[in-house]
Coordinates of C-alpha atoms (C1' of nucleotides) in Angstrom, one line a residue:
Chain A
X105 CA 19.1 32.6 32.2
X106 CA 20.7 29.2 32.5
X107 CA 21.4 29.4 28.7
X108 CA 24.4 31.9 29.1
X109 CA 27.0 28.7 30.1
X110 CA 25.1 25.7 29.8
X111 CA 27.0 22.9 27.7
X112 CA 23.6 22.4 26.2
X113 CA 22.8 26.1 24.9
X114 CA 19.6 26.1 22.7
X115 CA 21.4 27.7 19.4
X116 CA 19.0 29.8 17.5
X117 CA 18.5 27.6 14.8
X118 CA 20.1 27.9 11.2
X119 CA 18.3 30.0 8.6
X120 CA 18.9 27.8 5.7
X121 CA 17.6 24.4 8.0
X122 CA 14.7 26.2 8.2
X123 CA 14.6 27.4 4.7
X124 CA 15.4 23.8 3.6
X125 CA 12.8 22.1 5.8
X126 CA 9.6 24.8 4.8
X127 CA 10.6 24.3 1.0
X128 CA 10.6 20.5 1.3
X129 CA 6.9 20.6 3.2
X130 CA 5.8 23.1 0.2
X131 CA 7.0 20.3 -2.9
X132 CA 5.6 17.3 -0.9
X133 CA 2.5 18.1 -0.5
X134 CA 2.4 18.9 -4.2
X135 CA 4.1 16.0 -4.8
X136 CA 1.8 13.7 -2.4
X137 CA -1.1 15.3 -4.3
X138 CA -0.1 14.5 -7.9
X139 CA 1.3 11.3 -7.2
X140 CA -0.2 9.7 -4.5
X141 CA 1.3 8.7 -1.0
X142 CA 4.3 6.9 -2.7
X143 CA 5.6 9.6 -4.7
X144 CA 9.5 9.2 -4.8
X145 CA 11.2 11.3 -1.9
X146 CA 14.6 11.1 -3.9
X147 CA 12.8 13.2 -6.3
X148 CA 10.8 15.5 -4.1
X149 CA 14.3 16.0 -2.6
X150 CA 15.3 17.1 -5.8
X151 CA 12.5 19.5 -6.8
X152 CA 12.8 21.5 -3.5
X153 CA 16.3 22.0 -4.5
X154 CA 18.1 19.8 -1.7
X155 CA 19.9 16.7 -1.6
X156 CA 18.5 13.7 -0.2
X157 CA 20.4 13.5 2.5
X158 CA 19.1 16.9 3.8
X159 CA 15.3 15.7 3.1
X160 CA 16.0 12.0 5.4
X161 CA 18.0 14.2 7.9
X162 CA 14.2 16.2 8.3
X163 CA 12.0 13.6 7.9
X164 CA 13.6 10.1 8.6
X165 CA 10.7 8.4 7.6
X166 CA 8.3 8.9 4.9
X167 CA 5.5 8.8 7.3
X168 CA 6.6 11.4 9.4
X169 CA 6.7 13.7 5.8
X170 CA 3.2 12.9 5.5
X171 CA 2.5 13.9 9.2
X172 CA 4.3 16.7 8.7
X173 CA 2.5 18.1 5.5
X174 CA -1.2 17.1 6.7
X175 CA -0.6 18.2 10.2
X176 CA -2.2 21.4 10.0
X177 CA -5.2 20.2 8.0
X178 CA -5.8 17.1 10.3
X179 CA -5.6 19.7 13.8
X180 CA -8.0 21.9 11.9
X181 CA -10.5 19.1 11.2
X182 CA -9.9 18.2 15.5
X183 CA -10.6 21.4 16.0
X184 CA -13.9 22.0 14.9
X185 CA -15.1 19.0 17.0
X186 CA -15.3 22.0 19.8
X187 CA -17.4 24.3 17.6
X188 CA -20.1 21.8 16.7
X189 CA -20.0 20.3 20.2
X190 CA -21.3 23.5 21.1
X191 CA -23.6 24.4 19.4
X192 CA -25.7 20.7 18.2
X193 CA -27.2 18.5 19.9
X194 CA -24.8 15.1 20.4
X195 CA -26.0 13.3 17.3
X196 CA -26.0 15.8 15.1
X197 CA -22.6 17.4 16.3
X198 CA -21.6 13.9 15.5
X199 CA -22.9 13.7 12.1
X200 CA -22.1 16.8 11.1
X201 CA -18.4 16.3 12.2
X202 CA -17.9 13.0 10.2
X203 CA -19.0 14.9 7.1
X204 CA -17.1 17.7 7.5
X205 CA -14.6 14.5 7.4
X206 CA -16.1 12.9 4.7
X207 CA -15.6 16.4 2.8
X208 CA -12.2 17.0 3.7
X209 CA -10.5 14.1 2.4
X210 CA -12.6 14.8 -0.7
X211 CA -11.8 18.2 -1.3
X212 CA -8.1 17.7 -1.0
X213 CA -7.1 14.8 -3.0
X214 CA -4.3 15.6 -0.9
X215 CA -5.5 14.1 2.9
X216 CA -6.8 10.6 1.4
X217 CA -3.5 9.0 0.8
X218 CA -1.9 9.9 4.0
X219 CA -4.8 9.0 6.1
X220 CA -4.9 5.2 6.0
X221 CA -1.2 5.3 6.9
X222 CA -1.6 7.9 9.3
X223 CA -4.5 6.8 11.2
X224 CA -3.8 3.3 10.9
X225 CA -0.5 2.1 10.7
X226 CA 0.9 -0.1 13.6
X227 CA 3.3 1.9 15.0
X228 CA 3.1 5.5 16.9
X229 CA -0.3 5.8 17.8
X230 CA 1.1 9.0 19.6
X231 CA 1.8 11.4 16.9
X232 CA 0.3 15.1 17.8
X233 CA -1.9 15.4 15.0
X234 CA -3.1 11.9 15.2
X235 CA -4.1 11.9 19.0
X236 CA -6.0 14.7 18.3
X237 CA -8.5 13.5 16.0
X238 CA -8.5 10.6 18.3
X239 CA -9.5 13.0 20.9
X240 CA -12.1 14.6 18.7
X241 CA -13.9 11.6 17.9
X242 CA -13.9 10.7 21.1
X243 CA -15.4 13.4 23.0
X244 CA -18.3 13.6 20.3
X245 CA -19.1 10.0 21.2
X246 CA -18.7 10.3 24.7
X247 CA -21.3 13.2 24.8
X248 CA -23.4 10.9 23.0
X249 CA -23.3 8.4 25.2
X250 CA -23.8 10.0 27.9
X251 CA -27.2 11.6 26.6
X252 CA -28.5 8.3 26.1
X253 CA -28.0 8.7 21.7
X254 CA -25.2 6.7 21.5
X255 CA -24.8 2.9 22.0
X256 CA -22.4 2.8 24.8
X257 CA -20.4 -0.2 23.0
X258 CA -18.9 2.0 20.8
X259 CA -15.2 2.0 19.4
X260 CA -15.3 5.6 18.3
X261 CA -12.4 5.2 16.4
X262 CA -13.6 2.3 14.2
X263 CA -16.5 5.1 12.7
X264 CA -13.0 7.2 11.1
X265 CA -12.3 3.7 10.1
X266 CA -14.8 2.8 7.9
X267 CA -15.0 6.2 6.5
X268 CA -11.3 6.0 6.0
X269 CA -11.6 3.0 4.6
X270 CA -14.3 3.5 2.3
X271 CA -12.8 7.0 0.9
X272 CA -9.6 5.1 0.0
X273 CA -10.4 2.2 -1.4
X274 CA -12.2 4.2 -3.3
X275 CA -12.6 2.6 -6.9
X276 CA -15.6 4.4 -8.2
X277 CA -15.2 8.2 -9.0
X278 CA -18.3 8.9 -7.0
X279 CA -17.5 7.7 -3.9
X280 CA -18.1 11.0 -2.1
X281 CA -22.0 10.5 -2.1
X282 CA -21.1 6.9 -1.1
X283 CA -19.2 8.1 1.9
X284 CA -21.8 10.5 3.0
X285 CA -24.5 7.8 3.1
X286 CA -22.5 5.3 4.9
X287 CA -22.3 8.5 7.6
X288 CA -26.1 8.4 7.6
X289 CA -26.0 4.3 8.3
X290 CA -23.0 4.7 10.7
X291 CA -25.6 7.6 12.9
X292 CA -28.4 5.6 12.5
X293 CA -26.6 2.3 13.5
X294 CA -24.9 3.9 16.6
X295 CA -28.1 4.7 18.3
X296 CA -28.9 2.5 21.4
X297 CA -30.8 -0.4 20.7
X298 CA -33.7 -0.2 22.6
Chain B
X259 CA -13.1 -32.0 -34.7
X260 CA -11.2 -28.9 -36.2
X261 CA -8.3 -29.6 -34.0
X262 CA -6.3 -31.9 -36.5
X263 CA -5.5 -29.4 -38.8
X264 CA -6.4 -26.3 -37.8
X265 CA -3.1 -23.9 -37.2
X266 CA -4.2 -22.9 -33.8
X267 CA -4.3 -26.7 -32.5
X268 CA -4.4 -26.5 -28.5
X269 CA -1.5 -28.6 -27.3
X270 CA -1.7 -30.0 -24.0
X271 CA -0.4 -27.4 -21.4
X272 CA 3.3 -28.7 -20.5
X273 CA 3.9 -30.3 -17.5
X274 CA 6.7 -28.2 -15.9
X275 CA 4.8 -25.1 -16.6
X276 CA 1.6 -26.2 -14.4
X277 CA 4.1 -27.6 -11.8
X278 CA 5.8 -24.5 -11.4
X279 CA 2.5 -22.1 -11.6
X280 CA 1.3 -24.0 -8.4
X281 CA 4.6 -24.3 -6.8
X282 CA 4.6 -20.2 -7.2
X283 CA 1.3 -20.1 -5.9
X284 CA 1.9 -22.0 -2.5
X285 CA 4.8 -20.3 -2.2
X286 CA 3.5 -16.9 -2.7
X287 CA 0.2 -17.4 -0.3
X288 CA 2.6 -18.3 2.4
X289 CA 5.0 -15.1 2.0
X290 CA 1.9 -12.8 1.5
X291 CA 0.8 -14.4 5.1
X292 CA 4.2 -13.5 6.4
X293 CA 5.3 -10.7 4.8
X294 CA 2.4 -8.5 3.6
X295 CA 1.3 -8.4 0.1
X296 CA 4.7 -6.2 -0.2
X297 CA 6.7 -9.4 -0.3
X298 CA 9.7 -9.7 -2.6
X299 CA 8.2 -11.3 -5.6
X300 CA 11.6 -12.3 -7.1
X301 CA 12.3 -14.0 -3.5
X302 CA 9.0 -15.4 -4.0
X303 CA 10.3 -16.9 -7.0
X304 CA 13.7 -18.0 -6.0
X305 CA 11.6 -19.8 -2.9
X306 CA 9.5 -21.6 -5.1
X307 CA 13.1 -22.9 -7.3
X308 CA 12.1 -20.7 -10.3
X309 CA 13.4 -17.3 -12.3
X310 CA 12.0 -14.3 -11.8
X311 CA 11.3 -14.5 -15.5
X312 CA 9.0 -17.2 -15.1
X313 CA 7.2 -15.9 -12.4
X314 CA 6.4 -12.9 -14.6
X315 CA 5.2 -14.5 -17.4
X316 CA 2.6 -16.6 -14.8
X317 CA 1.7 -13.4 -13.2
X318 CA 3.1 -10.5 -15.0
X319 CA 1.2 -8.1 -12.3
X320 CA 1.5 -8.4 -8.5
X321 CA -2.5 -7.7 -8.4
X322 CA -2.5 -11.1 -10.7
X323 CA -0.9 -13.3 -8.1
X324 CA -2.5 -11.6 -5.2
X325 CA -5.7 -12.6 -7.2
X326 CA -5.0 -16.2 -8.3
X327 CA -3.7 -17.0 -4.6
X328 CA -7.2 -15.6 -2.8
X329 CA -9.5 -16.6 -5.8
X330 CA -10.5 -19.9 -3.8
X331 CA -10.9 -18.4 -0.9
X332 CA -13.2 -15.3 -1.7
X333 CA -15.2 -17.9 -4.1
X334 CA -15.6 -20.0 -1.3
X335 CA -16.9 -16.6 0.6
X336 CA -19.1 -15.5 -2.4
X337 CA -20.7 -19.2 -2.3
X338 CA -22.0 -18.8 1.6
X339 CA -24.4 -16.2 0.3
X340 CA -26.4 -18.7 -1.4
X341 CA -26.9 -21.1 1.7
X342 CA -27.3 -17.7 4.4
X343 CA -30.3 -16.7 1.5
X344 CA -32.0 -19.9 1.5
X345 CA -32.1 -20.5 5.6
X346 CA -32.5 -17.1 7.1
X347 CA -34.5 -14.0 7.1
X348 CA -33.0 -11.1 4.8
X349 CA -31.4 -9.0 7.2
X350 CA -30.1 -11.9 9.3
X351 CA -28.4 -13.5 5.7
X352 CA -26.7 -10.5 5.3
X353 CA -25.5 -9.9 9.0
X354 CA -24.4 -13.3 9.0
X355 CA -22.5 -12.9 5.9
X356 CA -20.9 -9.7 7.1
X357 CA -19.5 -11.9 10.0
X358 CA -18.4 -14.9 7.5
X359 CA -16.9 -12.0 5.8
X360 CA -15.0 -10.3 8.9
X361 CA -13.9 -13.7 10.1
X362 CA -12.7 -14.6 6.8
X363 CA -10.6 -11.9 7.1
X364 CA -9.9 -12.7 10.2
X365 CA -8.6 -16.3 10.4
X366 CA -6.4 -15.8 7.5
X367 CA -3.9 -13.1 7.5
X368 CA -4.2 -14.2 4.5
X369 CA -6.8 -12.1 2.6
X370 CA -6.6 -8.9 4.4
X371 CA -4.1 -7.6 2.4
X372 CA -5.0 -8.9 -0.7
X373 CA -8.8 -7.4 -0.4
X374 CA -8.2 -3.6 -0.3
X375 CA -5.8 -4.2 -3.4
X376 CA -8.6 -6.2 -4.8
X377 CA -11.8 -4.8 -3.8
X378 CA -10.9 -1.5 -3.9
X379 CA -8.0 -0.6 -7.2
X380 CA -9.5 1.7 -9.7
X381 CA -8.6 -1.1 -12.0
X382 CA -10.3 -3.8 -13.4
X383 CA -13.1 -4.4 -11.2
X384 CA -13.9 -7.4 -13.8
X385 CA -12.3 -10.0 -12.5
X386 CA -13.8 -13.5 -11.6
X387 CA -13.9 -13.8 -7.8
X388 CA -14.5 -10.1 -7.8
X389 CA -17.6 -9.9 -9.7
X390 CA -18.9 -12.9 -7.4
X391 CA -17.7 -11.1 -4.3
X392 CA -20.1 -7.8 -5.4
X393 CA -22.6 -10.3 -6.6
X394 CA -23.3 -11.9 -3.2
X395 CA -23.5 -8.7 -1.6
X396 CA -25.8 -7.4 -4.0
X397 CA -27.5 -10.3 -3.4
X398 CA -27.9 -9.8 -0.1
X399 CA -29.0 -6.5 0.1
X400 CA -31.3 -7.1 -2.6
X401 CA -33.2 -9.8 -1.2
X402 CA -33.5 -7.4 2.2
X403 CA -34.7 -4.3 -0.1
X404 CA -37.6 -6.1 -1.6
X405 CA -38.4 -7.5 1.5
X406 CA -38.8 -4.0 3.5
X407 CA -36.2 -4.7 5.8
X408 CA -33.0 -2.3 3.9
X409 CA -33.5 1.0 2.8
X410 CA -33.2 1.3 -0.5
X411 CA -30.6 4.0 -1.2
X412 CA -27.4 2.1 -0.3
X413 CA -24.9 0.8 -1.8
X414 CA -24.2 -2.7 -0.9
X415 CA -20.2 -2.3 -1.7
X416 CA -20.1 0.2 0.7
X417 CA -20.5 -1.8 3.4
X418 CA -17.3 -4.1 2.1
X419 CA -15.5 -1.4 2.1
X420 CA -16.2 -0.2 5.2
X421 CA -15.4 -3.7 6.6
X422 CA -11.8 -3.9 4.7
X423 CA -11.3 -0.4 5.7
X424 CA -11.5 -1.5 9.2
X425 CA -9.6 -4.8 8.8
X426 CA -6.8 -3.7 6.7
X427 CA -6.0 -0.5 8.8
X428 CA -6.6 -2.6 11.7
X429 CA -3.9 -1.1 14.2
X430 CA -5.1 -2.5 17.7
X431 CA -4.6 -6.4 17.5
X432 CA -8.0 -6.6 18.7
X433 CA -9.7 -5.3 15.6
X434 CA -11.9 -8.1 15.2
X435 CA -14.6 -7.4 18.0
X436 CA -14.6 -4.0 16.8
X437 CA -15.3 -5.1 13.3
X438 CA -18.0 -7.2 14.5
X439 CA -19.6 -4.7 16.3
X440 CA -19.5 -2.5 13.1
X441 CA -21.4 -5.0 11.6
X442 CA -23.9 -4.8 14.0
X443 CA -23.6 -1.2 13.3
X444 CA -24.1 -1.0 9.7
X445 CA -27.2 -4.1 9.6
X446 CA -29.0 -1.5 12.1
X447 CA -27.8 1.7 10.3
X448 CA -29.5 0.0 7.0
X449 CA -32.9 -0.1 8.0
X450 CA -35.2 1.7 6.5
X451 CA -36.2 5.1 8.4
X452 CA -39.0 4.9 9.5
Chain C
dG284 C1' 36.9 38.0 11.7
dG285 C1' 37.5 33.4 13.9
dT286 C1' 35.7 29.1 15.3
dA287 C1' 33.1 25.2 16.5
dA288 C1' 28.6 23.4 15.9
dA289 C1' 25.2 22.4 12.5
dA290 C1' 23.6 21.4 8.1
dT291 C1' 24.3 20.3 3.4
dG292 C1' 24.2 17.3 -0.7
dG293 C1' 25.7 13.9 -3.7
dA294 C1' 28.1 9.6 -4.4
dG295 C1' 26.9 5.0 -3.8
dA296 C1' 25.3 0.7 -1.4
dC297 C1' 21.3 -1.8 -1.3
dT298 C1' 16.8 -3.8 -2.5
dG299 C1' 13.0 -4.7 -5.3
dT300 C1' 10.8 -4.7 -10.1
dC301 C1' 10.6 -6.3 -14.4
dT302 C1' 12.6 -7.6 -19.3
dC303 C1' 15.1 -10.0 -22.6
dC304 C1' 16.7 -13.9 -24.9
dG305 C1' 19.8 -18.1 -25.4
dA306 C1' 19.2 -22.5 -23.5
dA307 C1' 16.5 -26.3 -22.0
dT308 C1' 12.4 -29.0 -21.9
dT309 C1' 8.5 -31.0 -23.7
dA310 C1' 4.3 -32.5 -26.6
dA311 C1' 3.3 -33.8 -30.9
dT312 C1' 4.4 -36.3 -35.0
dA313 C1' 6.6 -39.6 -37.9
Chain D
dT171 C1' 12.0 -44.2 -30.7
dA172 C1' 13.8 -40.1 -32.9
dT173 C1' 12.9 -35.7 -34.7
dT174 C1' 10.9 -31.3 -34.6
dA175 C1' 8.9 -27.1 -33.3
dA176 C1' 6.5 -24.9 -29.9
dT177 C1' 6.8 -23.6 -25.3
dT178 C1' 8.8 -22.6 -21.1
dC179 C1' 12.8 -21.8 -18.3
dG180 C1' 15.8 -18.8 -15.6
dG181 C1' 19.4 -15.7 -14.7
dA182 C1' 21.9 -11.6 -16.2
dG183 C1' 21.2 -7.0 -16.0
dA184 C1' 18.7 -2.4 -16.8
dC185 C1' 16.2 0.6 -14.0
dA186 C1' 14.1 3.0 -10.1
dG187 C1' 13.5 4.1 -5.3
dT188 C1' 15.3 4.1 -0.5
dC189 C1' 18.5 5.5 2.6
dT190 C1' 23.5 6.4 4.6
dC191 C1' 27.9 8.2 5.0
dC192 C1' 30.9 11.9 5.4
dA193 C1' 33.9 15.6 3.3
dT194 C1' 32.5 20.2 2.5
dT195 C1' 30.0 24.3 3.4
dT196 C1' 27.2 27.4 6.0
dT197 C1' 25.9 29.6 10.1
dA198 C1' 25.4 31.5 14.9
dC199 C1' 27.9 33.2 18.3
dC200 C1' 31.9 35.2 20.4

DNA sequence: GGTAAAATGGAGACTGTCTCCGAATTAATA
DNA sequence: TATTAATTCGGAGACAGTCTCCATTTTACC
């Protein structure tokens, strides 16, 4: 137990931190829902009962609040990559993961906003929750490949994109039935050419 | 002529005012190359030697100048369609447009940020270059519908959006073959099944 | 209980958006 | 050319959101 007189002892961490940090996760992803990805953090701050100082302390960037609150939903989506990979044949495990996709950024008004900066954005390509669906996507395409369905020139991640893209640029109220056709085109377009 | 006397008499637009409006408009192209479509609007105007004020009353909406400085350009776009139509097969027009359209993007940091802002905003969806932009597409697909070579239940915007979705949350710097290959990808994916 | 480490939260600096309106400029008219 | 009235200018400043600093408070551990 190296922790008994190490200058670095791991201190059980404070109650109210932890308090602080859960109730902030609660009111922005409320808050994210109502009012889109830009809702005002000063005021989300507010509503959860801290100061804003407490909220940047947590989350120093806006993105990693968004990270934070779509974290579980986004490793849950990965997650089920396994499920169909088992049990479909590599097309249709792949088709019936991008609408589970296609449905989960519908159902939650909340996943759509944070997405494009999420799966997108520039900088760390190397947050948990984001490698993962990198990692799901991947594997489904790879299997595909490799059992001759699939194109082998394939950037698996640009078939998130254009779902991504279409689901949040989103202009007509219907674009859910929009999204779930271009899956149909995206399947049929990413067999092999023979 | 009514004009002499009527109390609504159109007087020639003043001078400084269509100076400035272009002044604002190179200006503004340039910083939305540089800076995103973000940029600071009233640095925007200081740049281009004018008040904030004025710039406002030219454009009182960001979305406005974003619009009035890509209008050329996406007209420009929208006009191809008619040339691809009249020299190519349906489905080769329309993939040949897709990849005007991606290179567009692509050769001008231009437009990408302006487009998902345009394309895409729940707002008015009536404006000039945008109603050309969803004509030429509709164009396109409608030529290859009649002709057998599209399937019939897609919606031509979609594949726009899947485009800008892939351009705009472009995070590799080597987006563009990927978007080309997606174009390959959605002209296959839109044949009809047989 | 005492104490040092950890966390708090709010005041405020800063930046960007957008409006208001007195002053300045200009096209039309005489 | 001088006058006039419409039009435009442009900067001061109200407002909102982001983010930081640090004096104060809370907490875990002894």
């Amino acid at each position: 137990m190296p922790q008994k007189h190490r200058k670095t002892v791991q201190r059980k961490p404070r109650a109210d931190a932890q308090r602080n940090r859960e109730r902030i996760l609660e009111v922005a992803k409320e808050a994210f829902a109502r009012h889109g990805a830009n809702a005002s953090l000063d005021d989300i701050a507010k509503e959860a009962g801290v100061g804003p100082g407490t909220l940047y302390r947590h989350f120093p960037a806006r993105e990693e609040l968004l990270q934070a609150v779509y974290r579980t939903d986004l490793e849950k989506l990965a997650a089920a990559e396994q499920k169909f990979a088992q049990t479909m044949a590599p097309t249709d495990a792949l088709r019936a993961w991008l609408l589970l996709f296609v449905d989960a950024i519908a159902a939650k008004q909340l996943i759509a906003p944070a997405l494009n900066t999420l799966l997108g954005d520039p900088k760390k390509v190397f947050e948990a929750s984001h490698a993962k669906m990198h990692q799901a996507i991947r594997a489904l395409v790879k299997r595909g490949v490799e059992s001759g369905e699939i194109r082998s020139d394939l950037d698996p991640v640009d078939l998130l994109r254009a779902l991504i893209g279409v689901s949040n640029v989103a202009s007509a109220p219907d674009w859910q039935p929009s999204a779930r056709r271009l899956v149909d085109i995206l399947i049929v377009g990413s067999r092999p050419i023979k």
